[in-house]
mmCIF file of N, CA and C in Angstrom:
data_model
loop_
_atom_site.group_PDB
_atom_site.id
_atom_site.type_symbol
_atom_site.label_atom_id
_atom_site.label_comp_id
_atom_site.label_asym_id
_atom_site.label_seq_id
_atom_site.Cartn_x
_atom_site.Cartn_y
_atom_site.Cartn_z
ATOM 1 N N MET A 88 -57.236 13.883 -41.481
ATOM 2 C CA MET A 88 -55.959 13.899 -41.506
ATOM 3 C C MET A 88 -55.216 13.972 -40.285
ATOM 4 N N LYS A 89 -56.008 14.891 -39.254
ATOM 5 C CA LYS A 89 -55.751 15.249 -37.986
ATOM 6 C C LYS A 89 -56.056 14.125 -37.100
ATOM 7 N N ASN A 90 -57.264 13.429 -37.469
ATOM 8 C CA ASN A 90 -57.655 12.221 -36.441
ATOM 9 C C ASN A 90 -56.668 11.186 -36.827
ATOM 10 N N THR A 91 -55.983 10.826 -38.047
ATOM 11 C CA THR A 91 -55.097 9.770 -38.516
ATOM 12 C C THR A 91 -53.846 9.964 -37.685
ATOM 13 N N LEU A 92 -53.308 11.173 -37.795
ATOM 14 C CA LEU A 92 -51.911 11.512 -37.191
ATOM 15 C C LEU A 92 -52.157 11.217 -35.594
ATOM 16 N N ILE A 93 -53.239 11.699 -34.888
ATOM 17 C CA ILE A 93 -53.400 11.451 -33.545
ATOM 18 C C ILE A 93 -53.663 10.001 -33.331
ATOM 19 N N THR A 94 -54.191 9.126 -34.041
ATOM 20 C CA THR A 94 -54.227 7.742 -33.795
ATOM 21 C C THR A 94 -53.103 6.969 -34.086
ATOM 22 N N LEU A 95 -52.202 7.424 -35.009
ATOM 23 C CA LEU A 95 -50.721 6.837 -35.166
ATOM 24 C C LEU A 95 -49.822 7.363 -33.805
ATOM 25 N N LEU A 96 -49.922 8.464 -33.446
ATOM 26 C CA LEU A 96 -49.194 8.808 -32.167
ATOM 27 C C LEU A 96 -49.243 8.044 -31.081
ATOM 28 N N CYS A 97 -50.865 7.742 -30.834
ATOM 29 C CA CYS A 97 -51.306 6.946 -29.750
ATOM 30 C C CYS A 97 -50.728 5.523 -29.855
ATOM 31 N N LEU A 98 -50.902 5.088 -30.876
ATOM 32 C CA LEU A 98 -50.044 3.664 -31.329
ATOM 33 C C LEU A 98 -48.652 3.857 -30.946
ATOM 34 N N VAL A 99 -48.075 4.609 -31.363
ATOM 35 C CA VAL A 99 -46.549 4.644 -31.212
ATOM 36 C C VAL A 99 -46.296 4.827 -29.606
ATOM 37 N N PHE A 100 -46.961 5.740 -29.068
ATOM 38 C CA PHE A 100 -46.643 5.886 -27.473
ATOM 39 C C PHE A 100 -47.110 4.611 -26.792
ATOM 40 N N SER A 101 -48.189 3.899 -27.226
ATOM 41 C CA SER A 101 -48.575 2.641 -26.307
ATOM 42 C C SER A 101 -47.620 1.589 -26.509
ATOM 43 N N PHE A 102 -47.040 1.443 -27.598
ATOM 44 C CA PHE A 102 -45.821 0.573 -27.753
ATOM 45 C C PHE A 102 -44.756 0.922 -26.838
ATOM 46 N N ALA A 103 -44.409 2.098 -26.674
ATOM 47 C CA ALA A 103 -43.375 2.387 -25.979
ATOM 48 C C ALA A 103 -43.748 2.164 -24.367
ATOM 49 N N VAL A 104 -45.038 2.291 -24.145
ATOM 50 C CA VAL A 104 -45.437 1.893 -22.793
ATOM 51 C C VAL A 104 -45.365 0.412 -22.314
ATOM 52 N N CYS A 105 -45.582 -0.351 -23.317
ATOM 53 C CA CYS A 105 -45.433 -1.937 -23.393
ATOM 54 C C CYS A 105 -43.974 -2.426 -23.433
ATOM 55 N N ALA A 106 -42.922 -1.558 -23.720
ATOM 56 C CA ALA A 106 -41.548 -1.773 -23.870
ATOM 57 C C ALA A 106 -41.097 -2.303 -22.419
ATOM 58 N N LYS A 107 -40.065 -3.104 -22.674
ATOM 59 C CA LYS A 107 -39.516 -3.861 -21.226
ATOM 60 C C LYS A 107 -39.130 -2.582 -20.180
ATOM 61 N N ASP A 108 -39.613 -2.580 -19.182
ATOM 62 C CA ASP A 108 -39.316 -1.547 -18.243
ATOM 63 C C ASP A 108 -38.176 -2.074 -17.247
ATOM 64 N N ARG A 109 -37.586 -3.221 -17.222
ATOM 65 C CA ARG A 109 -36.585 -3.819 -16.674
ATOM 66 C C ARG A 109 -35.796 -4.768 -17.555
ATOM 67 N N LEU A 110 -34.355 -4.871 -17.287
ATOM 68 C CA LEU A 110 -33.742 -6.118 -17.975
ATOM 69 C C LEU A 110 -33.363 -7.195 -17.124
ATOM 70 N N GLU A 111 -33.388 -8.378 -17.734
ATOM 71 C CA GLU A 111 -32.861 -9.382 -16.861
ATOM 72 C C GLU A 111 -31.470 -9.952 -17.272
ATOM 73 N N VAL A 112 -30.880 -10.240 -16.083
ATOM 74 C CA VAL A 112 -29.279 -10.623 -16.291
ATOM 75 C C VAL A 112 -29.374 -11.885 -17.224
ATOM 76 N N TYR A 113 -28.491 -11.867 -17.883
ATOM 77 C CA TYR A 113 -28.148 -13.066 -18.832
ATOM 78 C C TYR A 113 -29.066 -13.455 -19.856
ATOM 79 N N GLU A 114 -30.198 -12.712 -19.840
ATOM 80 C CA GLU A 114 -30.917 -12.638 -21.076
ATOM 81 C C GLU A 114 -31.135 -11.376 -21.772
ATOM 82 N N ASP A 115 -30.977 -10.229 -21.353
ATOM 83 C CA ASP A 115 -30.697 -8.996 -21.861
ATOM 84 C C ASP A 115 -29.262 -8.418 -21.791
ATOM 85 N N TYR A 116 -28.710 -8.807 -20.766
ATOM 86 C CA TYR A 116 -27.210 -8.399 -20.461
ATOM 87 C C TYR A 116 -26.464 -9.446 -19.900
ATOM 88 N N ASP A 117 -25.178 -9.380 -19.982
ATOM 89 C CA ASP A 117 -24.121 -10.401 -19.153
ATOM 90 C C ASP A 117 -23.331 -9.529 -18.190
ATOM 91 N N ILE A 118 -22.734 -10.357 -17.430
ATOM 92 C CA ILE A 118 -21.860 -9.605 -16.217
ATOM 93 C C ILE A 118 -20.493 -10.345 -16.431
ATOM 94 N N GLY A 119 -19.405 -9.446 -16.540
ATOM 95 C CA GLY A 119 -18.191 -10.041 -16.703
ATOM 96 C C GLY A 119 -17.542 -10.503 -15.269
ATOM 97 N N THR A 120 -16.550 -11.527 -15.730
ATOM 98 C CA THR A 120 -16.060 -11.945 -14.615
ATOM 99 C C THR A 120 -14.881 -11.180 -13.894
ATOM 100 N N GLU A 121 -14.155 -10.442 -14.904
ATOM 101 C CA GLU A 121 -13.071 -9.708 -14.546
ATOM 102 C C GLU A 121 -13.725 -8.597 -13.331
ATOM 103 N N ILE A 122 -12.767 -8.296 -12.343
ATOM 104 C CA ILE A 122 -13.199 -7.298 -11.194
ATOM 105 C C ILE A 122 -12.350 -6.363 -11.394
ATOM 106 N N THR A 123 -12.590 -5.109 -11.197
ATOM 107 C CA THR A 123 -11.607 -4.070 -10.916
ATOM 108 C C THR A 123 -11.992 -3.284 -9.701
ATOM 109 N N VAL A 124 -11.025 -3.019 -9.185
ATOM 110 C CA VAL A 124 -11.323 -2.397 -7.747
ATOM 111 C C VAL A 124 -10.605 -0.993 -8.133
ATOM 112 N N VAL A 125 -11.572 0.122 -7.771
ATOM 113 C CA VAL A 125 -11.265 1.634 -8.026
ATOM 114 C C VAL A 125 -11.371 2.344 -6.537
ATOM 115 N N THR A 126 -10.012 2.970 -6.215
ATOM 116 C CA THR A 126 -10.138 3.929 -5.188
ATOM 117 C C THR A 126 -9.989 5.376 -5.893
ATOM 118 N N THR A 127 -11.072 6.211 -5.234
ATOM 119 C CA THR A 127 -10.959 7.528 -5.653
ATOM 120 C C THR A 127 -10.412 8.304 -4.657
ATOM 121 N N VAL A 128 -9.363 9.296 -5.303
ATOM 122 C CA VAL A 128 -8.597 9.794 -4.296
ATOM 123 C C VAL A 128 -8.838 11.524 -4.695
ATOM 124 N N LYS A 129 -8.876 12.055 -3.499
ATOM 125 C CA LYS A 129 -8.866 14.063 -3.786
ATOM 126 C C LYS A 129 -7.384 14.301 -3.428
ATOM 127 N N VAL A 130 -6.731 14.601 -4.396
ATOM 128 C CA VAL A 130 -5.221 15.001 -4.056
ATOM 129 C C VAL A 130 -5.439 16.619 -3.819
ATOM 130 N N ASP A 131 -4.474 17.155 -2.992
ATOM 131 C CA ASP A 131 -4.679 18.565 -2.631
ATOM 132 C C ASP A 131 -4.106 19.277 -3.852
ATOM 133 N N PRO A 132 -4.596 20.462 -3.860
ATOM 134 C CA PRO A 132 -4.061 21.412 -5.018
ATOM 135 C C PRO A 132 -2.530 21.797 -5.159
ATOM 136 N N ASN A 133 -1.725 21.396 -6.170
ATOM 137 C CA ASN A 133 -0.469 21.533 -6.401
ATOM 138 C C ASN A 133 0.251 20.368 -5.728
ATOM 139 N N MET A 134 -0.410 19.387 -5.344
ATOM 140 C CA MET A 134 0.403 18.131 -4.720
ATOM 141 C C MET A 134 0.262 16.754 -5.605
ATOM 142 N N GLY A 135 -0.178 16.744 -6.699
ATOM 143 C CA GLY A 135 -0.340 15.986 -7.640
ATOM 144 C C GLY A 135 1.021 15.304 -7.851
ATOM 145 N N ASP A 136 2.162 16.049 -8.146
ATOM 146 C CA ASP A 136 3.509 15.336 -8.390
ATOM 147 C C ASP A 136 4.015 14.816 -7.063
ATOM 148 N N VAL A 137 3.683 15.336 -6.068
ATOM 149 C CA VAL A 137 4.272 14.832 -4.619
ATOM 150 C C VAL A 137 3.653 13.599 -4.496
ATOM 151 N N TYR A 138 2.238 13.279 -4.543
ATOM 152 C CA TYR A 138 1.791 12.076 -4.320
ATOM 153 C C TYR A 138 2.014 11.072 -5.296
ATOM 154 N N LEU A 139 1.968 11.317 -6.683
ATOM 155 C CA LEU A 139 2.661 10.371 -7.483
ATOM 156 C C LEU A 139 4.035 9.930 -7.259
ATOM 157 N N ALA A 140 4.883 10.855 -6.857
ATOM 158 C CA ALA A 140 6.368 10.306 -6.413
ATOM 159 C C ALA A 140 6.174 9.272 -5.026
ATOM 160 N N GLY A 141 5.168 9.549 -4.241
ATOM 161 C CA GLY A 141 5.076 8.508 -3.239
ATOM 162 C C GLY A 141 4.660 7.291 -3.826
ATOM 163 N N LEU A 142 3.521 7.417 -4.839
ATOM 164 C CA LEU A 142 2.916 6.012 -5.367
ATOM 165 C C LEU A 142 3.968 5.463 -6.038
ATOM 166 N N LYS A 143 4.787 5.871 -6.779
ATOM 167 C CA LYS A 143 5.789 5.417 -7.633
ATOM 168 C C LYS A 143 6.516 4.249 -6.837
ATOM 169 N N ASN A 144 6.912 4.735 -5.822
ATOM 170 C CA ASN A 144 7.843 3.919 -4.589
ATOM 171 C C ASN A 144 7.128 3.034 -3.776
ATOM 172 N N SER A 145 5.793 3.286 -3.841
ATOM 173 C CA SER A 145 5.142 2.299 -2.886
ATOM 174 C C SER A 145 3.987 1.736 -3.491
ATOM 175 N N TRP A 146 2.828 2.039 -3.854
ATOM 176 C CA TRP A 146 1.718 1.382 -4.489
ATOM 177 C C TRP A 146 2.121 0.976 -5.771
ATOM 178 N N VAL A 147 2.855 1.613 -6.687
ATOM 179 C CA VAL A 147 3.161 1.266 -8.063
ATOM 180 C C VAL A 147 3.908 0.101 -7.914
ATOM 181 N N LYS A 148 5.168 0.104 -7.004
ATOM 182 C CA LYS A 148 6.028 -0.887 -6.977
ATOM 183 C C LYS A 148 5.501 -2.362 -6.433
ATOM 184 N N ALA A 149 4.563 -2.039 -5.596
ATOM 185 C CA ALA A 149 3.878 -3.236 -5.147
ATOM 186 C C ALA A 149 2.890 -3.925 -6.270
ATOM 187 N N VAL A 150 2.023 -3.126 -6.850
ATOM 188 C CA VAL A 150 1.016 -3.695 -7.865
ATOM 189 C C VAL A 150 1.842 -4.226 -8.834
ATOM 190 N N THR A 151 2.924 -3.448 -9.159
ATOM 191 C CA THR A 151 3.936 -3.917 -10.588
ATOM 192 C C THR A 151 4.321 -5.372 -9.918
ATOM 193 N N LEU A 152 4.801 -5.709 -8.772
ATOM 194 C CA LEU A 152 5.179 -7.066 -8.403
ATOM 195 C C LEU A 152 4.105 -7.989 -8.339
ATOM 196 N N GLN A 153 2.863 -7.523 -8.134
ATOM 197 C CA GLN A 153 1.793 -8.436 -7.899
ATOM 198 C C GLN A 153 1.450 -8.918 -9.492
ATOM 199 N N LYS A 154 1.640 -7.761 -10.674
ATOM 200 C CA LYS A 154 1.322 -8.402 -11.939
ATOM 201 C C LYS A 154 2.463 -9.224 -12.124
ATOM 202 N N GLU A 155 3.478 -8.942 -11.994
ATOM 203 C CA GLU A 155 4.851 -9.744 -12.339
ATOM 204 C C GLU A 155 4.449 -11.090 -11.946
ATOM 205 N N LEU A 156 4.007 -11.241 -10.646
ATOM 206 C CA LEU A 156 3.708 -12.805 -9.971
ATOM 207 C C LEU A 156 2.475 -13.142 -10.727
ATOM 208 N N GLY A 157 1.556 -12.578 -11.313
ATOM 209 C CA GLY A 157 0.421 -13.221 -11.935
ATOM 210 C C GLY A 157 -0.943 -13.261 -10.984
ATOM 211 N N PHE A 158 -0.670 -12.153 -10.015
ATOM 212 C CA PHE A 158 -1.780 -12.228 -8.840
ATOM 213 C C PHE A 158 -2.781 -11.155 -9.524
ATOM 214 N N ILE A 159 -2.589 -10.096 -10.182
ATOM 215 C CA ILE A 159 -3.482 -9.169 -10.789
ATOM 216 C C ILE A 159 -3.281 -9.178 -12.304
ATOM 217 N N LYS A 160 -4.212 -8.717 -13.038
ATOM 218 C CA LYS A 160 -4.183 -8.621 -14.510
ATOM 219 C C LYS A 160 -3.560 -7.324 -14.656
ATOM 220 N N ASP A 161 -3.882 -6.477 -14.168
ATOM 221 C CA ASP A 161 -3.476 -4.962 -14.643
ATOM 222 C C ASP A 161 -3.598 -3.890 -13.541
ATOM 223 N N TRP A 162 -2.880 -2.798 -13.640
ATOM 224 C CA TRP A 162 -3.356 -1.568 -12.844
ATOM 225 C C TRP A 162 -3.010 -0.362 -13.710
ATOM 226 N N LYS A 163 -3.760 0.680 -13.079
ATOM 227 C CA LYS A 163 -3.888 1.968 -13.958
ATOM 228 C C LYS A 163 -3.879 2.925 -12.791
ATOM 229 N N ILE A 164 -3.464 4.208 -13.079
ATOM 230 C CA ILE A 164 -3.722 5.433 -12.423
ATOM 231 C C ILE A 164 -4.144 6.369 -13.482
ATOM 232 N N TYR A 165 -5.309 7.014 -13.023
ATOM 233 C CA TYR A 165 -5.943 8.004 -13.776
ATOM 234 C C TYR A 165 -5.954 9.441 -13.221
ATOM 235 N N GLY A 166 -5.439 10.501 -13.832
ATOM 236 C CA GLY A 166 -5.719 11.718 -13.303
ATOM 237 C C GLY A 166 -6.536 12.592 -14.172
ATOM 238 N N SER A 167 -7.401 13.660 -13.194
ATOM 239 C CA SER A 167 -8.214 14.245 -14.161
ATOM 240 C C SER A 167 -7.635 15.499 -14.787
ATOM 241 N N ASP A 168 -8.116 16.126 -15.757
ATOM 242 C CA ASP A 168 -7.485 17.177 -16.360
ATOM 243 C C ASP A 168 -8.097 18.525 -15.577
ATOM 244 N N LEU A 169 -9.158 18.219 -14.943
ATOM 245 C CA LEU A 169 -9.691 19.303 -14.216
ATOM 246 C C LEU A 169 -9.470 18.995 -12.670
ATOM 247 N N PRO A 170 -8.288 19.039 -12.169
ATOM 248 C CA PRO A 170 -8.116 18.609 -10.531
ATOM 249 C C PRO A 170 -8.888 19.249 -9.590
ATOM 250 N N ASN A 171 -9.469 20.382 -9.595
ATOM 251 C CA ASN A 171 -10.263 21.020 -8.655
ATOM 252 C C ASN A 171 -11.639 21.028 -8.848
ATOM 253 N N SER A 172 -12.168 20.046 -9.448
ATOM 254 C CA SER A 172 -13.666 19.970 -9.435
ATOM 255 C C SER A 172 -14.112 18.606 -8.953
ATOM 256 N N GLY A 173 -15.215 18.555 -8.307
ATOM 257 C CA GLY A 173 -15.631 17.061 -7.949
ATOM 258 C C GLY A 173 -14.904 16.457 -6.811
ATOM 259 N N ASP A 174 -15.262 15.530 -6.363
ATOM 260 C CA ASP A 174 -15.116 14.802 -5.099
ATOM 261 C C ASP A 174 -13.607 14.194 -5.127
ATOM 262 N N PHE A 175 -13.120 13.645 -6.290
ATOM 263 C CA PHE A 175 -11.963 13.265 -6.571
ATOM 264 C C PHE A 175 -11.227 13.669 -7.883
ATOM 265 N N ASN A 176 -10.084 13.633 -7.921
ATOM 266 C CA ASN A 176 -9.283 14.129 -9.155
ATOM 267 C C ASN A 176 -8.315 12.891 -9.440
ATOM 268 N N MET A 177 -8.248 11.763 -8.831
ATOM 269 C CA MET A 177 -7.278 10.682 -9.045
ATOM 270 C C MET A 177 -8.039 9.391 -8.983
ATOM 271 N N LEU A 178 -7.633 8.320 -9.849
ATOM 272 C CA LEU A 178 -8.220 6.927 -9.479
ATOM 273 C C LEU A 178 -7.099 6.140 -9.603
ATOM 274 N N LEU A 179 -7.108 5.172 -8.492
ATOM 275 C CA LEU A 179 -6.162 4.099 -8.661
ATOM 276 C C LEU A 179 -6.803 2.731 -8.689
ATOM 277 N N MET A 180 -6.490 2.093 -10.064
ATOM 278 C CA MET A 180 -7.250 0.844 -10.263
ATOM 279 C C MET A 180 -6.453 -0.260 -10.470
ATOM 280 N N VAL A 181 -6.984 -1.381 -10.128
ATOM 281 C CA VAL A 181 -6.231 -2.721 -9.952
ATOM 282 C C VAL A 181 -7.421 -3.843 -10.428
ATOM 283 N N THR A 182 -6.976 -4.492 -11.804
ATOM 284 C CA THR A 182 -8.180 -5.584 -12.287
ATOM 285 C C THR A 182 -7.444 -6.751 -11.978
ATOM 286 N N PHE A 183 -8.549 -7.539 -11.506
ATOM 287 C CA PHE A 183 -8.251 -9.084 -11.407
ATOM 288 C C PHE A 183 -9.055 -9.862 -12.204
ATOM 289 N N ASN A 184 -8.561 -11.193 -12.672
ATOM 290 C CA ASN A 184 -9.074 -11.612 -13.717
ATOM 291 C C ASN A 184 -10.561 -12.247 -13.050
ATOM 292 N N ASN A 185 -10.792 -12.615 -11.833
ATOM 293 C CA ASN A 185 -11.992 -13.136 -11.373
ATOM 294 C C ASN A 185 -11.918 -12.812 -9.742
ATOM 295 N N SER A 186 -13.256 -13.168 -9.165
ATOM 296 C CA SER A 186 -13.459 -12.886 -7.938
ATOM 297 C C SER A 186 -12.484 -13.684 -6.933
ATOM 298 N N ALA A 187 -12.145 -15.112 -7.324
ATOM 299 C CA ALA A 187 -11.166 -15.880 -6.570
ATOM 300 C C ALA A 187 -9.956 -15.308 -6.702
ATOM 301 N N ASP A 188 -9.294 -14.409 -7.467
ATOM 302 C CA ASP A 188 -8.003 -13.757 -7.199
ATOM 303 C C ASP A 188 -8.407 -12.654 -6.057
ATOM 304 N N LEU A 189 -9.293 -12.352 -5.713
ATOM 305 C CA LEU A 189 -9.535 -11.491 -4.487
ATOM 306 C C LEU A 189 -9.248 -12.314 -3.100
ATOM 307 N N GLU A 190 -9.420 -13.425 -3.182
ATOM 308 C CA GLU A 190 -9.453 -14.195 -1.804
ATOM 309 C C GLU A 190 -7.985 -14.176 -1.127
ATOM 310 N N PRO A 191 -8.005 -14.293 -0.035
ATOM 311 C CA PRO A 191 -6.843 -14.409 0.770
ATOM 312 C C PRO A 191 -6.130 -15.742 0.533
ATOM 313 N N SER A 192 -4.762 -15.559 0.498
ATOM 314 C CA SER A 192 -4.061 -16.791 -0.166
ATOM 315 C C SER A 192 -2.541 -16.816 0.678
ATOM 316 N N LYS A 193 -2.182 -17.491 1.644
ATOM 317 C CA LYS A 193 -0.934 -17.650 2.296
ATOM 318 C C LYS A 193 0.169 -17.838 1.164
ATOM 319 N N LYS A 194 -0.064 -18.571 -0.006
ATOM 320 C CA LYS A 194 0.902 -19.008 -0.914
ATOM 321 C C LYS A 194 1.359 -17.695 -1.730
ATOM 322 N N LYS A 195 0.090 -16.972 -1.935
ATOM 323 C CA LYS A 195 0.393 -15.470 -2.734
ATOM 324 C C LYS A 195 1.130 -14.717 -1.849
ATOM 325 N N TYR A 196 0.865 -14.595 -0.507
ATOM 326 C CA TYR A 196 1.322 -13.672 0.368
ATOM 327 C C TYR A 196 2.942 -14.175 0.583
ATOM 328 N N ASP A 197 3.156 -15.455 0.792
ATOM 329 C CA ASP A 197 4.374 -15.605 0.888
ATOM 330 C C ASP A 197 5.457 -15.406 -0.438
ATOM 331 N N ALA A 198 4.796 -15.706 -1.493
ATOM 332 C CA ALA A 198 5.498 -15.389 -2.884
ATOM 333 C C ALA A 198 5.796 -13.805 -3.088
ATOM 334 N N PHE A 199 4.789 -12.998 -2.450
ATOM 335 C CA PHE A 199 4.970 -11.519 -2.504
ATOM 336 C C PHE A 199 6.043 -11.261 -1.762
ATOM 337 N N MET A 200 6.026 -11.598 -0.484
ATOM 338 C CA MET A 200 6.869 -11.193 0.512
ATOM 339 C C MET A 200 8.266 -11.722 0.278
ATOM 340 N N LYS A 201 8.559 -12.808 -0.399
ATOM 341 C CA LYS A 201 9.680 -13.170 -0.685
ATOM 342 C C LYS A 201 10.482 -12.327 -1.551
ATOM 343 N N LYS A 202 9.580 -11.349 -2.489
ATOM 344 C CA LYS A 202 10.130 -10.465 -3.432
ATOM 345 C C LYS A 202 10.076 -9.146 -2.824
ATOM 346 N N TRP A 203 9.168 -8.866 -2.036
ATOM 347 C CA TRP A 203 9.164 -7.814 -1.432
ATOM 348 C C TRP A 203 9.952 -7.470 -0.002
ATOM 349 N N SER A 204 10.988 -6.537 -0.158
ATOM 350 C CA SER A 204 12.186 -6.820 0.905
ATOM 351 C C SER A 204 11.616 -6.028 2.017
ATOM 352 N N GLU A 205 12.297 -6.135 3.160
ATOM 353 C CA GLU A 205 12.243 -5.304 4.455
ATOM 354 C C GLU A 205 12.594 -3.827 4.102
ATOM 355 N N THR A 206 13.194 -3.499 3.265
ATOM 356 C CA THR A 206 13.351 -2.180 2.719
ATOM 357 C C THR A 206 12.275 -1.432 1.795
ATOM 358 N N ASP A 207 11.883 -2.420 1.195
ATOM 359 C CA ASP A 207 10.596 -1.790 0.290
ATOM 360 C C ASP A 207 9.571 -1.729 1.508
ATOM 361 N N GLU A 208 9.137 -2.636 2.498
ATOM 362 C CA GLU A 208 8.334 -2.578 3.531
ATOM 363 C C GLU A 208 8.500 -1.247 4.345
ATOM 364 N N LYS A 209 9.794 -0.863 4.669
ATOM 365 C CA LYS A 209 9.945 0.086 5.592
ATOM 366 C C LYS A 209 9.568 1.476 4.599
ATOM 367 N N MET A 210 10.098 1.424 3.373
ATOM 368 C CA MET A 210 9.966 2.620 2.637
ATOM 369 C C MET A 210 8.512 2.860 2.413
ATOM 370 N N SER A 211 7.619 1.924 2.214
ATOM 371 C CA SER A 211 6.334 1.942 1.713
ATOM 372 C C SER A 211 5.434 2.612 2.864
ATOM 373 N N ASN A 212 5.816 1.960 4.155
ATOM 374 C CA ASN A 212 5.320 2.661 5.404
ATOM 375 C C ASN A 212 5.545 3.817 5.775
ATOM 376 N N GLU A 213 7.012 4.326 5.561
ATOM 377 C CA GLU A 213 7.172 5.738 5.672
ATOM 378 C C GLU A 213 6.483 6.819 4.696
ATOM 379 N N ILE A 214 6.358 6.410 3.449
ATOM 380 C CA ILE A 214 5.613 7.221 2.376
ATOM 381 C C ILE A 214 4.044 7.029 2.581
ATOM 382 N N SER A 215 3.418 6.211 2.922
ATOM 383 C CA SER A 215 1.979 6.238 3.208
ATOM 384 C C SER A 215 1.658 6.808 4.212
ATOM 385 N N ALA A 216 2.436 6.695 5.251
ATOM 386 C CA ALA A 216 2.363 7.771 6.531
ATOM 387 C C ALA A 216 2.020 9.180 6.203
ATOM 388 N N LYS A 217 2.770 9.818 5.088
ATOM 389 C CA LYS A 217 2.717 10.942 4.931
ATOM 390 C C LYS A 217 1.430 11.358 3.894
ATOM 391 N N TYR A 218 1.002 10.437 3.246
ATOM 392 C CA TYR A 218 -0.333 10.519 2.393
ATOM 393 C C TYR A 218 -1.457 11.640 2.860
ATOM 394 N N PRO A 219 -1.773 11.255 4.190
ATOM 395 C CA PRO A 219 -2.831 12.397 4.553
ATOM 396 C C PRO A 219 -2.565 13.771 4.386
ATOM 397 N N GLU A 220 -1.148 14.038 4.496
ATOM 398 C CA GLU A 220 -0.943 15.382 4.158
ATOM 399 C C GLU A 220 -1.060 15.959 2.696
ATOM 400 N N VAL A 221 -1.234 15.183 1.780
ATOM 401 C CA VAL A 221 -1.423 15.556 0.453
ATOM 402 C C VAL A 221 -2.565 15.024 -0.351
ATOM 403 N N ARG A 222 -3.417 13.945 0.348
ATOM 404 C CA ARG A 222 -4.660 13.413 -0.090
ATOM 405 C C ARG A 222 -5.636 12.955 0.825
ATOM 406 N N THR A 223 -6.950 12.735 0.150
ATOM 407 C CA THR A 223 -7.879 11.959 0.896
ATOM 408 C C THR A 223 -8.546 10.978 0.252
ATOM 409 N N ILE A 224 -8.719 9.884 0.597
ATOM 410 C CA ILE A 224 -9.356 8.763 -0.049
ATOM 411 C C ILE A 224 -10.812 9.130 0.152
ATOM 412 N N THR A 225 -11.613 9.259 -1.035
ATOM 413 C CA THR A 225 -12.809 9.534 -0.928
ATOM 414 C C THR A 225 -13.716 8.608 -1.349
ATOM 415 N N GLY A 226 -13.426 7.277 -1.764
ATOM 416 C CA GLY A 226 -14.172 6.060 -1.887
ATOM 417 C C GLY A 226 -13.719 4.958 -2.699
ATOM 418 N N GLU A 227 -14.127 3.836 -2.456
ATOM 419 C CA GLU A 227 -13.503 2.556 -2.917
ATOM 420 C C GLU A 227 -14.734 1.440 -3.607
ATOM 421 N N TYR A 228 -14.455 1.272 -4.771
ATOM 422 C CA TYR A 228 -15.508 0.457 -5.454
ATOM 423 C C TYR A 228 -14.897 -0.879 -5.876
ATOM 424 N N GLN A 229 -15.652 -2.020 -6.151
ATOM 425 C CA GLN A 229 -15.474 -3.139 -6.594
ATOM 426 C C GLN A 229 -16.338 -3.562 -7.971
ATOM 427 N N LEU A 230 -15.824 -3.299 -8.999
ATOM 428 C CA LEU A 230 -16.747 -3.071 -10.299
ATOM 429 C C LEU A 230 -16.446 -4.343 -11.116
ATOM 430 N N ARG A 231 -17.751 -4.744 -11.872
ATOM 431 C CA ARG A 231 -17.753 -5.639 -12.901
ATOM 432 C C ARG A 231 -18.247 -5.013 -14.361
ATOM 433 N N GLN A 232 -17.773 -5.340 -15.360
ATOM 434 C CA GLN A 232 -18.361 -4.846 -16.593
ATOM 435 C C GLN A 232 -19.713 -5.578 -16.797
ATOM 436 N N ILE A 233 -20.614 -4.515 -17.276
ATOM 437 C CA ILE A 233 -21.997 -4.834 -17.654
ATOM 438 C C ILE A 233 -21.932 -5.085 -19.318
ATOM 439 N N MET A 234 -22.212 -6.208 -19.991
ATOM 440 C CA MET A 234 -22.143 -6.128 -21.696
ATOM 441 C C MET A 234 -23.592 -6.365 -22.063
ATOM 442 N N MET A 235 -24.115 -5.261 -22.588
ATOM 443 C CA MET A 235 -25.515 -5.187 -23.064
ATOM 444 C C MET A 235 -25.565 -6.299 -24.318
ATOM 445 N N LYS A 236 -26.789 -6.884 -24.520
ATOM 446 C CA LYS A 236 -27.091 -7.701 -25.818
ATOM 447 C C LYS A 236 -27.635 -6.870 -26.864
#
């Protein structure tokens, strides 16, 4: 009985050793075409609401306009429930339909600037100049979804 159990265990482990040790793109998983750009931010203690107020009148206003113009698919802000842990406590995310939407475009720039007033530009510059007083950008990432088969 003991020898049979040992033999069975050896067979099970030998199959595990033969298992695929690396996956192949498009065979074992697919890569999405959407791209999400994520900025990780460490907002100073008790400054989250101050930072969000600034974002509302600068970054949020800009990405909302870009979404209305169809230049981006979506945008999001995530805040940590545990704001004092880790290297960041807030995420700013912008999702593009595909990599082509990341390419520079005079046509898109002109369309955006037509709706983005000089007042908007001035306010955005004034607000963002004060960001270093309340936050530190800790990273920036360009991500694609991986879909396992």
